[in-house]
């Protein structure tokens, strides 16, 4: 088990596009496990590989509530196959945008395909918090943060705060 360092905005790595995983190797499986450890430690409900400085299309998610059994999901090369026209609004946060939250509107339901840690293909229908979280994490693989979905004014307020927090470190 390893806790990895989480990059925070405005780190340039967070704006880069991640590469597909060609082959699911032990190295990828270790990355997935370390990412889950890091996410639970933070704590958070989702983490994408670019957030720990690895530009690969790998994400982990666990949207189980505090009083529920953990339900970790590991996704390699996740891809949104379909998104509903209906949208939902959630207050989102991000481990790479510490202490900042903002309402983001996204499709309410999505169909997602991905490979698991054994290289087996899956397709799932996600709604509610899981749908939001999957879209948020896949955004990371494209170099997009949730603050890129909000108004310019709100975004610059958050970025100013983050820059101040970094300087204070
Ligand atoms: Zn995030």
PDB file of C-alpha atoms and ligand atoms in Angstrom:
ATOM      1  CA  UNK A   1       0.000   0.000   0.000  1.00  0.00           C
ATOM      2  CA  UNK A   2       1.235   3.410  -0.895  1.00  0.00           C
ATOM      3  CA  UNK A   3      -0.203   6.850  -0.496  1.00  0.00           C
ATOM      4  CA  UNK A   4       0.697   8.950  -3.528  1.00  0.00           C
ATOM      5  CA  UNK A   5       1.068  12.731  -3.674  1.00  0.00           C
ATOM      6  CA  UNK A   6      -1.947  14.462  -5.176  1.00  0.00           C
ATOM      7  CA  UNK A   7      -1.216  17.335  -7.565  1.00  0.00           C
ATOM      8  CA  UNK A   8      -3.278  20.476  -7.094  1.00  0.00           C
ATOM      9  CA  UNK A   9      -4.320  23.186  -9.561  1.00  0.00           C
ATOM     10  CA  UNK A  10      -2.749  25.066 -11.263  1.00  0.00           C
ATOM     11  CA  UNK A  11      -0.276  22.202 -11.831  1.00  0.00           C
ATOM     12  CA  UNK A  12       0.222  21.932 -15.639  1.00  0.00           C
ATOM     13  CA  UNK A  13       0.014  18.101 -15.551  1.00  0.00           C
ATOM     14  CA  UNK A  14      -3.680  18.417 -14.627  1.00  0.00           C
ATOM     15  CA  UNK A  15      -4.327  20.149 -17.967  1.00  0.00           C
ATOM     16  CA  UNK A  16      -2.756  17.377 -20.063  1.00  0.00           C
ATOM     17  CA  UNK A  17      -4.543  14.584 -21.919  1.00  0.00           C
ATOM     18  CA  UNK A  18      -3.845  11.059 -20.628  1.00  0.00           C
ATOM     19  CA  UNK A  19      -2.818   8.159 -22.890  1.00  0.00           C
ATOM     20  CA  UNK A  20      -4.778   4.910 -23.229  1.00  0.00           C
ATOM     21  CA  UNK A  21      -3.427   1.864 -21.379  1.00  0.00           C
ATOM     22  CA  UNK A  22      -2.117  -0.564 -24.033  1.00  0.00           C
ATOM     23  CA  UNK A  23      -1.870  -3.582 -21.772  1.00  0.00           C
ATOM     24  CA  UNK A  24      -3.124  -4.245 -18.247  1.00  0.00           C
ATOM     25  CA  UNK A  25       0.086  -5.132 -16.421  1.00  0.00           C
ATOM     26  CA  UNK A  26       1.068  -5.591 -12.776  1.00  0.00           C
ATOM     27  CA  UNK A  27       2.324  -2.015 -12.899  1.00  0.00           C
ATOM     28  CA  UNK A  28      -1.206  -0.824 -13.757  1.00  0.00           C
ATOM     29  CA  UNK A  29      -2.720  -3.039 -11.037  1.00  0.00           C
ATOM     30  CA  UNK A  30      -0.324  -1.554  -8.472  1.00  0.00           C
ATOM     31  CA  UNK A  31      -1.204   1.942  -9.680  1.00  0.00           C
ATOM     32  CA  UNK A  32      -4.926   1.176  -9.223  1.00  0.00           C
ATOM     33  CA  UNK A  33      -4.360  -0.135  -5.682  1.00  0.00           C
ATOM     34  CA  UNK A  34      -2.182   2.832  -4.745  1.00  0.00           C
ATOM     35  CA  UNK A  35      -4.754   5.224  -6.200  1.00  0.00           C
ATOM     36  CA  UNK A  36      -7.515   3.623  -4.102  1.00  0.00           C
ATOM     37  CA  UNK A  37      -5.359   3.855  -0.962  1.00  0.00           C
ATOM     38  CA  UNK A  38      -4.642   7.494  -1.777  1.00  0.00           C
ATOM     39  CA  UNK A  39      -8.322   8.256  -2.440  1.00  0.00           C
ATOM     40  CA  UNK A  40      -9.521   6.637   0.814  1.00  0.00           C
ATOM     41  CA  UNK A  41      -6.754   8.370   2.759  1.00  0.00           C
ATOM     42  CA  UNK A  42      -7.613  11.834   1.382  1.00  0.00           C
ATOM     43  CA  UNK A  43     -10.616  11.074   1.715  1.00  0.00           C
ATOM     44  CA  UNK A  44     -12.393  11.343  -1.628  1.00  0.00           C
ATOM     45  CA  UNK A  45     -14.897   9.426  -3.766  1.00  0.00           C
ATOM     46  CA  UNK A  46     -12.900   9.417  -7.002  1.00  0.00           C
ATOM     47  CA  UNK A  47      -9.366   9.806  -8.284  1.00  0.00           C
ATOM     48  CA  UNK A  48      -7.850   9.878 -11.775  1.00  0.00           C
ATOM     49  CA  UNK A  49      -4.242   8.913 -12.579  1.00  0.00           C
ATOM     50  CA  UNK A  50      -3.220  12.412 -13.808  1.00  0.00           C
ATOM     51  CA  UNK A  51      -3.984  13.678 -10.279  1.00  0.00           C
ATOM     52  CA  UNK A  52      -1.074  11.567  -9.028  1.00  0.00           C
ATOM     53  CA  UNK A  53       1.109  12.641 -11.956  1.00  0.00           C
ATOM     54  CA  UNK A  54       0.541   9.583 -14.166  1.00  0.00           C
ATOM     55  CA  UNK A  55      -0.812  10.456 -17.630  1.00  0.00           C
ATOM     56  CA  UNK A  56      -2.645   7.167 -18.188  1.00  0.00           C
ATOM     57  CA  UNK A  57      -6.380   6.565 -18.654  1.00  0.00           C
ATOM     58  CA  UNK A  58      -6.991   5.010 -15.238  1.00  0.00           C
ATOM     59  CA  UNK A  59      -9.564   6.051 -12.618  1.00  0.00           C
ATOM     60  CA  UNK A  60     -10.877   4.751  -9.300  1.00  0.00           C
ATOM     61  CA  UNK A  61     -14.237   5.507  -7.704  1.00  0.00           C
ATOM     62  CA  UNK A  62     -16.137   4.596  -4.545  1.00  0.00           C
ATOM     63  CA  UNK A  63     -19.422   6.384  -4.007  1.00  0.00           C
ATOM     64  CA  UNK A  64     -20.617   4.160  -1.129  1.00  0.00           C
ATOM     65  CA  UNK A  65     -21.928   6.145   1.845  1.00  0.00           C
ATOM     66  CA  UNK A  66     -20.142   6.301   5.203  1.00  0.00           C
ATOM     67  CA  UNK A  67     -22.390   3.618   6.714  1.00  0.00           C
ATOM     68  CA  UNK A  68     -22.198   1.312   3.681  1.00  0.00           C
ATOM     69  CA  UNK A  69     -19.666  -1.370   2.714  1.00  0.00           C
ATOM     70  CA  UNK A  70     -16.833   0.018   0.556  1.00  0.00           C
ATOM     71  CA  UNK A  71     -17.581  -0.422  -3.154  1.00  0.00           C
ATOM     72  CA  UNK A  72     -14.357   0.330  -5.021  1.00  0.00           C
ATOM     73  CA  UNK A  73     -14.548   0.490  -8.819  1.00  0.00           C
ATOM     74  CA  UNK A  74     -11.345   0.408 -10.877  1.00  0.00           C
ATOM     75  CA  UNK A  75     -11.647   1.572 -14.472  1.00  0.00           C
ATOM     76  CA  UNK A  76      -9.037   1.353 -17.206  1.00  0.00           C
ATOM     77  CA  UNK A  77      -9.627   3.242 -20.500  1.00  0.00           C
ATOM     78  CA  UNK A  78     -13.132   4.354 -19.430  1.00  0.00           C
ATOM     79  CA  UNK A  79     -15.255   5.777 -22.213  1.00  0.00           C
ATOM     80  CA  UNK A  80     -18.712   7.351 -22.198  1.00  0.00           C
ATOM     81  CA  UNK A  81     -20.829   5.544 -24.805  1.00  0.00           C
ATOM     82  CA  UNK A  82     -24.044   7.442 -24.194  1.00  0.00           C
ATOM     83  CA  UNK A  83     -25.244  10.354 -22.058  1.00  0.00           C
ATOM     84  CA  UNK A  84     -28.836  11.317 -21.263  1.00  0.00           C
ATOM     85  CA  UNK A  85     -30.362  14.598 -22.380  1.00  0.00           C
ATOM     86  CA  UNK A  86     -31.667  15.123 -18.853  1.00  0.00           C
ATOM     87  CA  UNK A  87     -29.139  16.797 -16.649  1.00  0.00           C
ATOM     88  CA  UNK A  88     -28.567  16.877 -12.926  1.00  0.00           C
ATOM     89  CA  UNK A  89     -26.763  19.337 -10.691  1.00  0.00           C
ATOM     90  CA  UNK A  90     -24.365  18.258  -7.960  1.00  0.00           C
ATOM     91  CA  UNK A  91     -22.098  20.286  -5.762  1.00  0.00           C
ATOM     92  CA  UNK A  92     -18.684  19.001  -6.839  1.00  0.00           C
ATOM     93  CA  UNK A  93     -15.306  19.135  -5.235  1.00  0.00           C
ATOM     94  CA  UNK A  94     -11.951  17.700  -6.264  1.00  0.00           C
ATOM     95  CA  UNK A  95      -8.854  16.520  -4.418  1.00  0.00           C
ATOM     96  CA  UNK A  96      -6.840  18.616  -6.903  1.00  0.00           C
ATOM     97  CA  UNK A  97      -8.901  21.736  -6.162  1.00  0.00           C
ATOM     98  CA  UNK A  98      -8.764  21.647  -2.355  1.00  0.00           C
ATOM     99  CA  UNK A  99     -11.455  23.208  -0.177  1.00  0.00           C
ATOM    100  CA  UNK A 100     -13.458  24.462  -3.159  1.00  0.00           C
ATOM    101  CA  UNK A 101     -16.946  23.389  -4.173  1.00  0.00           C
ATOM    102  CA  UNK A 102     -19.269  24.455  -6.916  1.00  0.00           C
ATOM    103  CA  UNK A 103     -22.489  23.270  -8.518  1.00  0.00           C
ATOM    104  CA  UNK A 104     -21.912  21.594 -11.875  1.00  0.00           C
ATOM    105  CA  UNK A 105     -24.590  20.523 -14.348  1.00  0.00           C
ATOM    106  CA  UNK A 106     -23.968  17.255 -16.213  1.00  0.00           C
ATOM    107  CA  UNK A 107     -26.005  14.504 -17.902  1.00  0.00           C
ATOM    108  CA  UNK A 108     -28.031  12.640 -15.256  1.00  0.00           C
ATOM    109  CA  UNK A 109     -27.288   9.185 -16.670  1.00  0.00           C
ATOM    110  CA  UNK A 110     -24.399   7.754 -18.688  1.00  0.00           C
ATOM    111  CA  UNK A 111     -23.413   4.417 -20.197  1.00  0.00           C
ATOM    112  CA  UNK A 112     -19.727   3.730 -19.678  1.00  0.00           C
ATOM    113  CA  UNK A 113     -17.415   1.014 -20.947  1.00  0.00           C
ATOM    114  CA  UNK A 114     -14.072   0.185 -19.353  1.00  0.00           C
ATOM    115  CA  UNK A 115     -11.594  -2.595 -18.621  1.00  0.00           C
ATOM    116  CA  UNK A 116     -11.184  -3.941 -15.101  1.00  0.00           C
ATOM    117  CA  UNK A 117      -7.828  -4.827 -13.491  1.00  0.00           C
ATOM    118  CA  UNK A 118      -7.882  -8.219 -15.239  1.00  0.00           C
ATOM    119  CA  UNK A 119      -8.375  -6.639 -18.645  1.00  0.00           C
ATOM    120  CA  UNK A 120     -12.024  -7.771 -18.813  1.00  0.00           C
ATOM    121  CA  UNK A 121     -14.401  -5.402 -20.593  1.00  0.00           C
ATOM    122  CA  UNK A 122     -17.475  -4.071 -18.764  1.00  0.00           C
ATOM    123  CA  UNK A 123     -20.357  -1.814 -19.633  1.00  0.00           C
ATOM    124  CA  UNK A 124     -22.385  -0.102 -16.919  1.00  0.00           C
ATOM    125  CA  UNK A 125     -25.302   2.271 -16.701  1.00  0.00           C
ATOM    126  CA  UNK A 126     -24.636   4.899 -14.082  1.00  0.00           C
ATOM    127  CA  UNK A 127     -26.989   7.464 -12.612  1.00  0.00           C
ATOM    128  CA  UNK A 128     -27.010   9.901  -9.691  1.00  0.00           C
ATOM    129  CA  UNK A 129     -23.757  10.447  -7.835  1.00  0.00           C
ATOM    130  CA  UNK A 130     -21.968   7.608  -9.686  1.00  0.00           C
ATOM    131  CA  UNK A 131     -22.807   9.194 -13.070  1.00  0.00           C
ATOM    132  CA  UNK A 132     -21.472  12.551 -11.886  1.00  0.00           C
ATOM    133  CA  UNK A 133     -18.335  11.015 -10.417  1.00  0.00           C
ATOM    134  CA  UNK A 134     -17.520   8.947 -13.532  1.00  0.00           C
ATOM    135  CA  UNK A 135     -17.885  12.033 -15.746  1.00  0.00           C
ATOM    136  CA  UNK A 136     -15.769  14.131 -13.366  1.00  0.00           C
ATOM    137  CA  UNK A 137     -12.984  11.502 -13.373  1.00  0.00           C
ATOM    138  CA  UNK A 138     -13.078  10.940 -17.148  1.00  0.00           C
ATOM    139  CA  UNK A 139     -12.801  14.733 -17.530  1.00  0.00           C
ATOM    140  CA  UNK A 140      -9.465  14.508 -15.689  1.00  0.00           C
ATOM    141  CA  UNK A 141      -8.199  12.185 -18.436  1.00  0.00           C
ATOM    142  CA  UNK A 142      -8.890  14.990 -20.926  1.00  0.00           C
ATOM    143  CA  UNK A 143      -7.180  17.628 -18.787  1.00  0.00           C
ATOM    144  CA  UNK A 144     -10.503  19.124 -17.695  1.00  0.00           C
ATOM    145  CA  UNK A 145     -11.302  20.108 -14.106  1.00  0.00           C
ATOM    146  CA  UNK A 146     -14.793  20.681 -12.668  1.00  0.00           C
ATOM    147  CA  UNK A 147     -13.984  24.383 -12.415  1.00  0.00           C
ATOM    148  CA  UNK A 148     -13.752  24.425 -16.233  1.00  0.00           C
ATOM    149  CA  UNK A 149     -17.530  23.811 -16.233  1.00  0.00           C
ATOM    150  CA  UNK A 150     -18.421  26.816 -14.063  1.00  0.00           C
ATOM    151  CA  UNK A 151     -18.531  30.537 -14.726  1.00  0.00           C
ATOM    152  CA  UNK A 152     -15.317  32.405 -15.403  1.00  0.00           C
ATOM    153  CA  UNK A 153     -15.884  34.630 -12.355  1.00  0.00           C
ATOM    154  CA  UNK A 154     -16.322  31.688  -9.970  1.00  0.00           C
ATOM    155  CA  UNK A 155     -13.351  29.912 -11.521  1.00  0.00           C
ATOM    156  CA  UNK A 156     -11.002  32.846 -11.114  1.00  0.00           C
ATOM    157  CA  UNK A 157     -12.123  33.271  -7.483  1.00  0.00           C
ATOM    158  CA  UNK A 158     -11.232  29.627  -6.802  1.00  0.00           C
ATOM    159  CA  UNK A 159      -7.907  29.871  -8.673  1.00  0.00           C
ATOM    160  CA  UNK A 160      -6.903  32.992  -6.725  1.00  0.00           C
ATOM    161  CA  UNK A 161      -7.632  31.170  -3.471  1.00  0.00           C
ATOM    162  CA  UNK A 162      -5.610  28.115  -4.584  1.00  0.00           C
ATOM    163  CA  UNK A 163      -2.637  30.219  -5.645  1.00  0.00           C
ATOM    164  CA  UNK A 164      -2.692  31.965  -2.254  1.00  0.00           C
ATOM    165  CA  UNK A 165      -2.883  28.576  -0.463  1.00  0.00           C
ATOM    166  CA  UNK A 166       0.125  27.300  -2.466  1.00  0.00           C
ATOM    167  CA  UNK A 167       2.194  30.387  -1.639  1.00  0.00           C
ATOM    168  CA  UNK A 168       1.366  29.942   2.054  1.00  0.00           C
ATOM    169  CA  UNK A 169       2.814  26.375   1.999  1.00  0.00           C
TER     170      UNK A 169
HETATM  171 ZN1  LIG B   1     -11.314  15.686  -9.505  1.00  0.00          ZN
END
